[in-house]
């Protein structure tokens, strides 16, 4: 896609595609596009003091912080990088200098799991509802949403209706423990992927924990409260116990 945001702002050129195993999306673009994306996302939540509490980091703000952190490291070359269309597998001093001196020759990319994508979109919309955001954010949000819809429909047009609500508002982004919910679903998603392909219907079933009023949402909230009481801490201070190898899953 190609977006002309405004006369005095950089253009954002991003390409969206399914990951190899269709467990998420991969986004590619030039360095300036990712830098502009980072600035736009940051302006939707950042405050003058730039400090966040643990409670805020556990909410939709934490999800956006994660997104911004990842995008920043992407344009810095810490995720996927191509030079003249060829993947950069190893960095050298010469390659670093080239990255600094001739950035137009490079493309950078990043991937996100499907649970992360859905929570990021929901959290970004929550930012737009609660904070003053640049007008030029809206075309970006529309294009993100349209590309996500298209890629999921590529997976399965018949099962797409089961996941569509979680693109368009079913996630309760005002959940004060949204970050916990996202990571819990993401861990289950990656773990389940070890045993075979995950259908959109199965992903939608996992996402029910994010929808206010469902039995799954209430059950997970009850579980968080029980663990916090048992450990004598606040819910936002809980941490998901998981084997780090789960995060090494090839998307």
PDB file of C-alpha atoms in Angstrom:
ATOM      1  CA  UNK A   1       0.000   0.000   0.000  1.00  0.00           C
ATOM      2  CA  UNK A   2       1.023   3.612  -0.443  1.00  0.00           C
ATOM      3  CA  UNK A   3      -0.301   6.440   1.678  1.00  0.00           C
ATOM      4  CA  UNK A   4       0.120  10.172   1.224  1.00  0.00           C
ATOM      5  CA  UNK A   5      -0.467  11.328   4.765  1.00  0.00           C
ATOM      6  CA  UNK A   6      -0.016  15.071   4.300  1.00  0.00           C
ATOM      7  CA  UNK A   7       2.223  17.453   2.388  1.00  0.00           C
ATOM      8  CA  UNK A   8       4.825  17.876   5.115  1.00  0.00           C
ATOM      9  CA  UNK A   9       4.875  14.311   6.462  1.00  0.00           C
ATOM     10  CA  UNK A  10       6.865  11.351   5.153  1.00  0.00           C
ATOM     11  CA  UNK A  11       4.988   8.797   3.082  1.00  0.00           C
ATOM     12  CA  UNK A  12       4.343   5.461   4.732  1.00  0.00           C
ATOM     13  CA  UNK A  13       4.856   2.506   2.422  1.00  0.00           C
ATOM     14  CA  UNK A  14       4.154  -0.849   4.039  1.00  0.00           C
ATOM     15  CA  UNK A  15       3.560  -4.323   2.649  1.00  0.00           C
ATOM     16  CA  UNK A  16       1.597  -6.926   4.615  1.00  0.00           C
ATOM     17  CA  UNK A  17       1.828 -10.676   4.098  1.00  0.00           C
ATOM     18  CA  UNK A  18       1.134 -13.902   5.923  1.00  0.00           C
ATOM     19  CA  UNK A  19       4.092 -15.457   7.699  1.00  0.00           C
ATOM     20  CA  UNK A  20       5.510 -18.754   6.440  1.00  0.00           C
ATOM     21  CA  UNK A  21       3.340 -20.931   8.690  1.00  0.00           C
ATOM     22  CA  UNK A  22       0.448 -18.436   8.698  1.00  0.00           C
ATOM     23  CA  UNK A  23       0.674 -17.921  12.450  1.00  0.00           C
ATOM     24  CA  UNK A  24       0.805 -14.164  12.028  1.00  0.00           C
ATOM     25  CA  UNK A  25       1.670 -11.322   9.690  1.00  0.00           C
ATOM     26  CA  UNK A  26       4.928  -9.931   8.384  1.00  0.00           C
ATOM     27  CA  UNK A  27       5.215  -6.219   7.623  1.00  0.00           C
ATOM     28  CA  UNK A  28       7.916  -4.779   5.340  1.00  0.00           C
ATOM     29  CA  UNK A  29       8.790  -1.208   4.446  1.00  0.00           C
ATOM     30  CA  UNK A  30      11.604   1.306   4.120  1.00  0.00           C
ATOM     31  CA  UNK A  31      13.298   2.706   7.192  1.00  0.00           C
ATOM     32  CA  UNK A  32      11.545   6.082   7.007  1.00  0.00           C
ATOM     33  CA  UNK A  33       8.129   4.409   6.812  1.00  0.00           C
ATOM     34  CA  UNK A  34       8.712   2.486  10.023  1.00  0.00           C
ATOM     35  CA  UNK A  35      10.134   5.576  11.699  1.00  0.00           C
ATOM     36  CA  UNK A  36       7.005   7.528  10.773  1.00  0.00           C
ATOM     37  CA  UNK A  37       4.798   4.644  11.934  1.00  0.00           C
ATOM     38  CA  UNK A  38       6.594   4.704  15.279  1.00  0.00           C
ATOM     39  CA  UNK A  39       6.066   8.451  15.633  1.00  0.00           C
ATOM     40  CA  UNK A  40       2.378   8.189  14.798  1.00  0.00           C
ATOM     41  CA  UNK A  41       1.754   5.346  17.242  1.00  0.00           C
ATOM     42  CA  UNK A  42       3.750   7.074  19.978  1.00  0.00           C
ATOM     43  CA  UNK A  43       1.808  10.318  19.640  1.00  0.00           C
ATOM     44  CA  UNK A  44      -1.391   8.427  20.446  1.00  0.00           C
ATOM     45  CA  UNK A  45      -0.417   7.589  24.013  1.00  0.00           C
ATOM     46  CA  UNK A  46       2.695   9.498  25.092  1.00  0.00           C
ATOM     47  CA  UNK A  47       2.448  12.047  27.898  1.00  0.00           C
ATOM     48  CA  UNK A  48       4.662  14.974  28.836  1.00  0.00           C
ATOM     49  CA  UNK A  49       6.382  13.037  31.659  1.00  0.00           C
ATOM     50  CA  UNK A  50       6.746   9.882  29.492  1.00  0.00           C
ATOM     51  CA  UNK A  51       6.386   7.751  32.647  1.00  0.00           C
ATOM     52  CA  UNK A  52       3.934   4.892  33.052  1.00  0.00           C
ATOM     53  CA  UNK A  53       2.777   2.991  36.123  1.00  0.00           C
ATOM     54  CA  UNK A  54       2.649  -0.800  36.363  1.00  0.00           C
ATOM     55  CA  UNK A  55      -1.127  -0.573  36.140  1.00  0.00           C
ATOM     56  CA  UNK A  56      -0.878   1.409  32.887  1.00  0.00           C
ATOM     57  CA  UNK A  57       1.661  -1.018  31.473  1.00  0.00           C
ATOM     58  CA  UNK A  58      -0.811  -3.824  32.146  1.00  0.00           C
ATOM     59  CA  UNK A  59      -3.550  -2.022  30.195  1.00  0.00           C
ATOM     60  CA  UNK A  60      -3.974  -1.082  26.539  1.00  0.00           C
ATOM     61  CA  UNK A  61      -1.090   1.366  27.034  1.00  0.00           C
ATOM     62  CA  UNK A  62       1.240  -1.562  27.679  1.00  0.00           C
ATOM     63  CA  UNK A  63       0.154  -3.179  24.421  1.00  0.00           C
ATOM     64  CA  UNK A  64       0.875   0.030  22.499  1.00  0.00           C
ATOM     65  CA  UNK A  65       4.207   0.377  24.295  1.00  0.00           C
ATOM     66  CA  UNK A  66       5.104  -3.123  23.103  1.00  0.00           C
ATOM     67  CA  UNK A  67       4.065  -2.208  19.555  1.00  0.00           C
ATOM     68  CA  UNK A  68       6.077   1.030  19.578  1.00  0.00           C
ATOM     69  CA  UNK A  69       9.126  -0.710  21.073  1.00  0.00           C
ATOM     70  CA  UNK A  70       9.009  -3.372  18.349  1.00  0.00           C
ATOM     71  CA  UNK A  71       8.537  -0.873  15.523  1.00  0.00           C
ATOM     72  CA  UNK A  72      11.413   1.273  16.828  1.00  0.00           C
ATOM     73  CA  UNK A  73      13.742  -1.717  16.842  1.00  0.00           C
ATOM     74  CA  UNK A  74      12.546  -2.596  13.356  1.00  0.00           C
ATOM     75  CA  UNK A  75      13.657   0.695  11.775  1.00  0.00           C
ATOM     76  CA  UNK A  76      16.896   0.400  13.751  1.00  0.00           C
ATOM     77  CA  UNK A  77      17.580  -2.869  11.901  1.00  0.00           C
ATOM     78  CA  UNK A  78      17.058  -5.206  14.862  1.00  0.00           C
ATOM     79  CA  UNK A  79      14.403  -7.402  13.228  1.00  0.00           C
ATOM     80  CA  UNK A  80      14.443  -8.399   9.520  1.00  0.00           C
ATOM     81  CA  UNK A  81      16.600  -6.503   7.036  1.00  0.00           C
ATOM     82  CA  UNK A  82      17.142  -6.691   3.273  1.00  0.00           C
ATOM     83  CA  UNK A  83      19.874  -4.945   1.301  1.00  0.00           C
ATOM     84  CA  UNK A  84      19.049  -4.460  -2.382  1.00  0.00           C
ATOM     85  CA  UNK A  85      16.352  -7.126  -1.973  1.00  0.00           C
ATOM     86  CA  UNK A  86      18.614  -9.744  -0.374  1.00  0.00           C
ATOM     87  CA  UNK A  87      18.311 -10.761   3.310  1.00  0.00           C
ATOM     88  CA  UNK A  88      21.020  -9.474   5.657  1.00  0.00           C
ATOM     89  CA  UNK A  89      22.022 -12.496   7.751  1.00  0.00           C
ATOM     90  CA  UNK A  90      25.046 -11.070   9.541  1.00  0.00           C
ATOM     91  CA  UNK A  91      26.056  -7.570  10.545  1.00  0.00           C
ATOM     92  CA  UNK A  92      29.566  -6.225  10.070  1.00  0.00           C
ATOM     93  CA  UNK A  93      31.113  -2.801  10.586  1.00  0.00           C
ATOM     94  CA  UNK A  94      30.848  -2.175   6.838  1.00  0.00           C
ATOM     95  CA  UNK A  95      27.191  -3.198   6.819  1.00  0.00           C
ATOM     96  CA  UNK A  96      26.447  -0.891   9.761  1.00  0.00           C
ATOM     97  CA  UNK A  97      28.079   2.040   7.972  1.00  0.00           C
ATOM     98  CA  UNK A  98      26.103   1.266   4.828  1.00  0.00           C
ATOM     99  CA  UNK A  99      22.886   1.127   6.871  1.00  0.00           C
ATOM    100  CA  UNK A 100      23.660   4.615   8.179  1.00  0.00           C
ATOM    101  CA  UNK A 101      24.952   6.144   4.937  1.00  0.00           C
ATOM    102  CA  UNK A 102      22.641   4.592   2.324  1.00  0.00           C
ATOM    103  CA  UNK A 103      19.368   3.738   4.108  1.00  0.00           C
ATOM    104  CA  UNK A 104      17.411   3.919   0.837  1.00  0.00           C
ATOM    105  CA  UNK A 105      18.994   0.597  -0.187  1.00  0.00           C
ATOM    106  CA  UNK A 106      17.492  -1.205   2.792  1.00  0.00           C
ATOM    107  CA  UNK A 107      14.088  -2.662   3.574  1.00  0.00           C
ATOM    108  CA  UNK A 108      13.205  -3.620   7.128  1.00  0.00           C
ATOM    109  CA  UNK A 109      10.531  -5.981   8.384  1.00  0.00           C
ATOM    110  CA  UNK A 110       8.893  -7.428  11.460  1.00  0.00           C
ATOM    111  CA  UNK A 111       6.388 -10.148  12.277  1.00  0.00           C
ATOM    112  CA  UNK A 112       3.600 -10.399  14.833  1.00  0.00           C
ATOM    113  CA  UNK A 113       1.461 -13.368  15.867  1.00  0.00           C
ATOM    114  CA  UNK A 114      -2.238 -13.118  15.106  1.00  0.00           C
ATOM    115  CA  UNK A 115      -3.191 -12.641  18.781  1.00  0.00           C
ATOM    116  CA  UNK A 116      -0.704  -9.772  19.049  1.00  0.00           C
ATOM    117  CA  UNK A 117      -2.029  -8.182  15.849  1.00  0.00           C
ATOM    118  CA  UNK A 118      -5.629  -8.255  17.077  1.00  0.00           C
ATOM    119  CA  UNK A 119      -4.764  -6.800  20.486  1.00  0.00           C
ATOM    120  CA  UNK A 120      -2.541  -4.101  18.967  1.00  0.00           C
ATOM    121  CA  UNK A 121      -5.331  -2.917  16.664  1.00  0.00           C
ATOM    122  CA  UNK A 122      -7.845  -2.885  19.536  1.00  0.00           C
ATOM    123  CA  UNK A 123      -5.436  -0.987  21.784  1.00  0.00           C
ATOM    124  CA  UNK A 124      -4.618   1.540  19.082  1.00  0.00           C
ATOM    125  CA  UNK A 125      -8.310   2.289  18.591  1.00  0.00           C
ATOM    126  CA  UNK A 126      -8.639   2.656  22.363  1.00  0.00           C
ATOM    127  CA  UNK A 127      -5.844   5.239  22.249  1.00  0.00           C
ATOM    128  CA  UNK A 128      -7.674   7.127  19.532  1.00  0.00           C
ATOM    129  CA  UNK A 129     -10.848   7.153  21.624  1.00  0.00           C
ATOM    130  CA  UNK A 130      -9.097   8.374  24.764  1.00  0.00           C
ATOM    131  CA  UNK A 131      -6.313  10.654  23.529  1.00  0.00           C
ATOM    132  CA  UNK A 132      -5.733  13.372  20.994  1.00  0.00           C
ATOM    133  CA  UNK A 133      -4.067  11.672  18.047  1.00  0.00           C
ATOM    134  CA  UNK A 134      -2.748  13.050  14.746  1.00  0.00           C
ATOM    135  CA  UNK A 135      -5.409  13.022  12.019  1.00  0.00           C
ATOM    136  CA  UNK A 136      -2.999  11.218   9.697  1.00  0.00           C
ATOM    137  CA  UNK A 137      -3.210   8.174  11.994  1.00  0.00           C
ATOM    138  CA  UNK A 138      -6.661   7.295  10.653  1.00  0.00           C
ATOM    139  CA  UNK A 139      -5.598   6.298   7.099  1.00  0.00           C
ATOM    140  CA  UNK A 140      -2.899   4.105   8.625  1.00  0.00           C
ATOM    141  CA  UNK A 141      -5.418   2.438  10.933  1.00  0.00           C
ATOM    142  CA  UNK A 142      -7.812   1.867   8.051  1.00  0.00           C
ATOM    143  CA  UNK A 143      -5.094   0.282   5.931  1.00  0.00           C
ATOM    144  CA  UNK A 144      -3.897  -1.894   8.823  1.00  0.00           C
ATOM    145  CA  UNK A 145      -7.444  -3.117   9.339  1.00  0.00           C
ATOM    146  CA  UNK A 146      -8.102  -3.742   5.645  1.00  0.00           C
ATOM    147  CA  UNK A 147      -4.859  -5.684   5.193  1.00  0.00           C
ATOM    148  CA  UNK A 148      -5.531  -7.787   8.300  1.00  0.00           C
ATOM    149  CA  UNK A 149      -9.007  -8.603   7.012  1.00  0.00           C
ATOM    150  CA  UNK A 150      -7.636  -9.569   3.594  1.00  0.00           C
ATOM    151  CA  UNK A 151      -4.923 -11.837   4.998  1.00  0.00           C
ATOM    152  CA  UNK A 152      -7.350 -13.605   7.326  1.00  0.00           C
ATOM    153  CA  UNK A 153      -9.795 -14.105   4.472  1.00  0.00           C
ATOM    154  CA  UNK A 154      -6.950 -15.664   2.495  1.00  0.00           C
ATOM    155  CA  UNK A 155      -6.631 -18.173   5.314  1.00  0.00           C
ATOM    156  CA  UNK A 156     -10.300 -19.175   5.147  1.00  0.00           C
ATOM    157  CA  UNK A 157     -13.263 -17.264   3.779  1.00  0.00           C
ATOM    158  CA  UNK A 158     -15.673 -19.699   5.400  1.00  0.00           C
ATOM    159  CA  UNK A 159     -14.155 -19.367   8.879  1.00  0.00           C
ATOM    160  CA  UNK A 160     -13.389 -15.643   8.618  1.00  0.00           C
ATOM    161  CA  UNK A 161     -16.761 -14.603  10.142  1.00  0.00           C
ATOM    162  CA  UNK A 162     -15.746 -16.293  13.412  1.00  0.00           C
ATOM    163  CA  UNK A 163     -12.678 -14.047  13.844  1.00  0.00           C
ATOM    164  CA  UNK A 164     -14.043 -10.875  12.219  1.00  0.00           C
ATOM    165  CA  UNK A 165     -15.644  -9.531  15.442  1.00  0.00           C
ATOM    166  CA  UNK A 166     -12.214  -9.427  17.101  1.00  0.00           C
ATOM    167  CA  UNK A 167     -10.974  -7.082  14.390  1.00  0.00           C
ATOM    168  CA  UNK A 168     -13.936  -4.772  14.740  1.00  0.00           C
ATOM    169  CA  UNK A 169     -14.596  -4.173  18.410  1.00  0.00           C
ATOM    170  CA  UNK A 170     -15.191  -7.469  20.242  1.00  0.00           C
ATOM    171  CA  UNK A 171     -11.945  -7.125  22.204  1.00  0.00           C
ATOM    172  CA  UNK A 172     -12.652  -5.185  25.398  1.00  0.00           C
ATOM    173  CA  UNK A 173      -9.675  -2.846  25.166  1.00  0.00           C
ATOM    174  CA  UNK A 174     -10.654  -1.030  28.386  1.00  0.00           C
ATOM    175  CA  UNK A 175      -9.802  -4.221  30.284  1.00  0.00           C
ATOM    176  CA  UNK A 176      -7.271  -3.055  32.928  1.00  0.00           C
ATOM    177  CA  UNK A 177      -5.414  -6.353  32.492  1.00  0.00           C
ATOM    178  CA  UNK A 178      -5.360  -6.365  28.707  1.00  0.00           C
ATOM    179  CA  UNK A 179      -1.617  -7.063  28.520  1.00  0.00           C
ATOM    180  CA  UNK A 180      -2.020 -10.175  30.697  1.00  0.00           C
ATOM    181  CA  UNK A 181      -4.912 -11.344  28.539  1.00  0.00           C
ATOM    182  CA  UNK A 182      -2.932 -10.837  25.335  1.00  0.00           C
ATOM    183  CA  UNK A 183       0.091 -12.757  26.558  1.00  0.00           C
ATOM    184  CA  UNK A 184      -2.017 -15.577  28.014  1.00  0.00           C
ATOM    185  CA  UNK A 185      -3.816 -16.082  24.693  1.00  0.00           C
ATOM    186  CA  UNK A 186      -0.579 -15.714  22.738  1.00  0.00           C
ATOM    187  CA  UNK A 187       1.168 -18.396  24.798  1.00  0.00           C
ATOM    188  CA  UNK A 188      -1.768 -20.774  24.330  1.00  0.00           C
ATOM    189  CA  UNK A 189      -1.782 -19.988  20.609  1.00  0.00           C
ATOM    190  CA  UNK A 190       1.943 -20.690  20.140  1.00  0.00           C
ATOM    191  CA  UNK A 191       1.811 -23.812  22.311  1.00  0.00           C
ATOM    192  CA  UNK A 192      -1.162 -25.193  20.385  1.00  0.00           C
ATOM    193  CA  UNK A 193       0.607 -24.500  17.080  1.00  0.00           C
ATOM    194  CA  UNK A 194       3.185 -27.156  18.012  1.00  0.00           C
ATOM    195  CA  UNK A 195       0.520 -29.807  17.415  1.00  0.00           C
ATOM    196  CA  UNK A 196      -0.714 -28.664  14.020  1.00  0.00           C
ATOM    197  CA  UNK A 197      -2.366 -25.894  12.061  1.00  0.00           C
ATOM    198  CA  UNK A 198      -4.626 -23.565  14.056  1.00  0.00           C
ATOM    199  CA  UNK A 199      -7.897 -22.755  12.326  1.00  0.00           C
ATOM    200  CA  UNK A 200      -9.479 -19.307  12.485  1.00  0.00           C
ATOM    201  CA  UNK A 201     -12.327 -20.843  14.447  1.00  0.00           C
ATOM    202  CA  UNK A 202      -9.860 -22.139  17.063  1.00  0.00           C
ATOM    203  CA  UNK A 203      -8.194 -18.729  17.241  1.00  0.00           C
ATOM    204  CA  UNK A 204     -11.620 -17.135  17.733  1.00  0.00           C
ATOM    205  CA  UNK A 205     -12.331 -19.557  20.586  1.00  0.00           C
ATOM    206  CA  UNK A 206      -9.097 -18.500  22.291  1.00  0.00           C
ATOM    207  CA  UNK A 207      -9.967 -14.840  21.770  1.00  0.00           C
ATOM    208  CA  UNK A 208     -13.195 -15.204  23.766  1.00  0.00           C
ATOM    209  CA  UNK A 209     -11.155 -14.380  26.880  1.00  0.00           C
ATOM    210  CA  UNK A 210     -10.810 -10.857  25.501  1.00  0.00           C
ATOM    211  CA  UNK A 211     -14.550 -10.251  25.026  1.00  0.00           C
ATOM    212  CA  UNK A 212     -16.290  -8.619  27.999  1.00  0.00           C
ATOM    213  CA  UNK A 213     -19.224 -10.594  29.359  1.00  0.00           C
ATOM    214  CA  UNK A 214     -18.208 -14.005  28.049  1.00  0.00           C
ATOM    215  CA  UNK A 215     -17.745 -16.905  30.444  1.00  0.00           C
ATOM    216  CA  UNK A 216     -14.095 -17.136  29.350  1.00  0.00           C
ATOM    217  CA  UNK A 217     -13.467 -13.450  30.162  1.00  0.00           C
ATOM    218  CA  UNK A 218     -14.976 -13.760  33.633  1.00  0.00           C
ATOM    219  CA  UNK A 219     -13.198 -17.050  34.334  1.00  0.00           C
ATOM    220  CA  UNK A 220      -9.802 -15.626  33.403  1.00  0.00           C
ATOM    221  CA  UNK A 221     -10.407 -12.525  35.530  1.00  0.00           C
ATOM    222  CA  UNK A 222     -11.320 -14.758  38.477  1.00  0.00           C
ATOM    223  CA  UNK A 223      -8.119 -16.755  37.949  1.00  0.00           C
ATOM    224  CA  UNK A 224      -6.021 -13.572  37.974  1.00  0.00           C
ATOM    225  CA  UNK A 225      -7.662 -12.412  41.211  1.00  0.00           C
ATOM    226  CA  UNK A 226      -7.054 -15.777  42.882  1.00  0.00           C
ATOM    227  CA  UNK A 227      -3.365 -15.827  41.912  1.00  0.00           C
ATOM    228  CA  UNK A 228      -2.852 -12.240  43.053  1.00  0.00           C
ATOM    229  CA  UNK A 229      -4.501 -12.965  46.401  1.00  0.00           C
ATOM    230  CA  UNK A 230      -2.438 -16.133  46.862  1.00  0.00           C
ATOM    231  CA  UNK A 231       0.823 -14.311  46.109  1.00  0.00           C
ATOM    232  CA  UNK A 232      -0.126 -11.157  48.013  1.00  0.00           C
ATOM    233  CA  UNK A 233       0.406  -8.824  45.075  1.00  0.00           C
ATOM    234  CA  UNK A 234      -1.526  -6.660  42.660  1.00  0.00           C
ATOM    235  CA  UNK A 235      -2.894  -8.296  39.526  1.00  0.00           C
ATOM    236  CA  UNK A 236      -0.706  -6.076  37.329  1.00  0.00           C
ATOM    237  CA  UNK A 237       2.395  -7.513  39.057  1.00  0.00           C
ATOM    238  CA  UNK A 238       1.610 -11.094  38.048  1.00  0.00           C
ATOM    239  CA  UNK A 239       3.747 -12.712  35.363  1.00  0.00           C
ATOM    240  CA  UNK A 240       2.886 -15.504  32.957  1.00  0.00           C
ATOM    241  CA  UNK A 241       4.925 -18.616  33.728  1.00  0.00           C
ATOM    242  CA  UNK A 242       5.977 -20.083  30.410  1.00  0.00           C
ATOM    243  CA  UNK A 243       8.860 -21.941  28.796  1.00  0.00           C
ATOM    244  CA  UNK A 244      10.860 -19.344  26.834  1.00  0.00           C
ATOM    245  CA  UNK A 245      11.163 -21.847  23.970  1.00  0.00           C
ATOM    246  CA  UNK A 246       7.511 -21.116  23.177  1.00  0.00           C
ATOM    247  CA  UNK A 247       8.553 -17.673  21.930  1.00  0.00           C
ATOM    248  CA  UNK A 248      11.053 -19.260  19.522  1.00  0.00           C
ATOM    249  CA  UNK A 249       8.239 -20.717  17.443  1.00  0.00           C
ATOM    250  CA  UNK A 250       8.724 -19.968  13.743  1.00  0.00           C
ATOM    251  CA  UNK A 251       5.708 -17.987  12.610  1.00  0.00           C
TER     252      UNK A 251
END
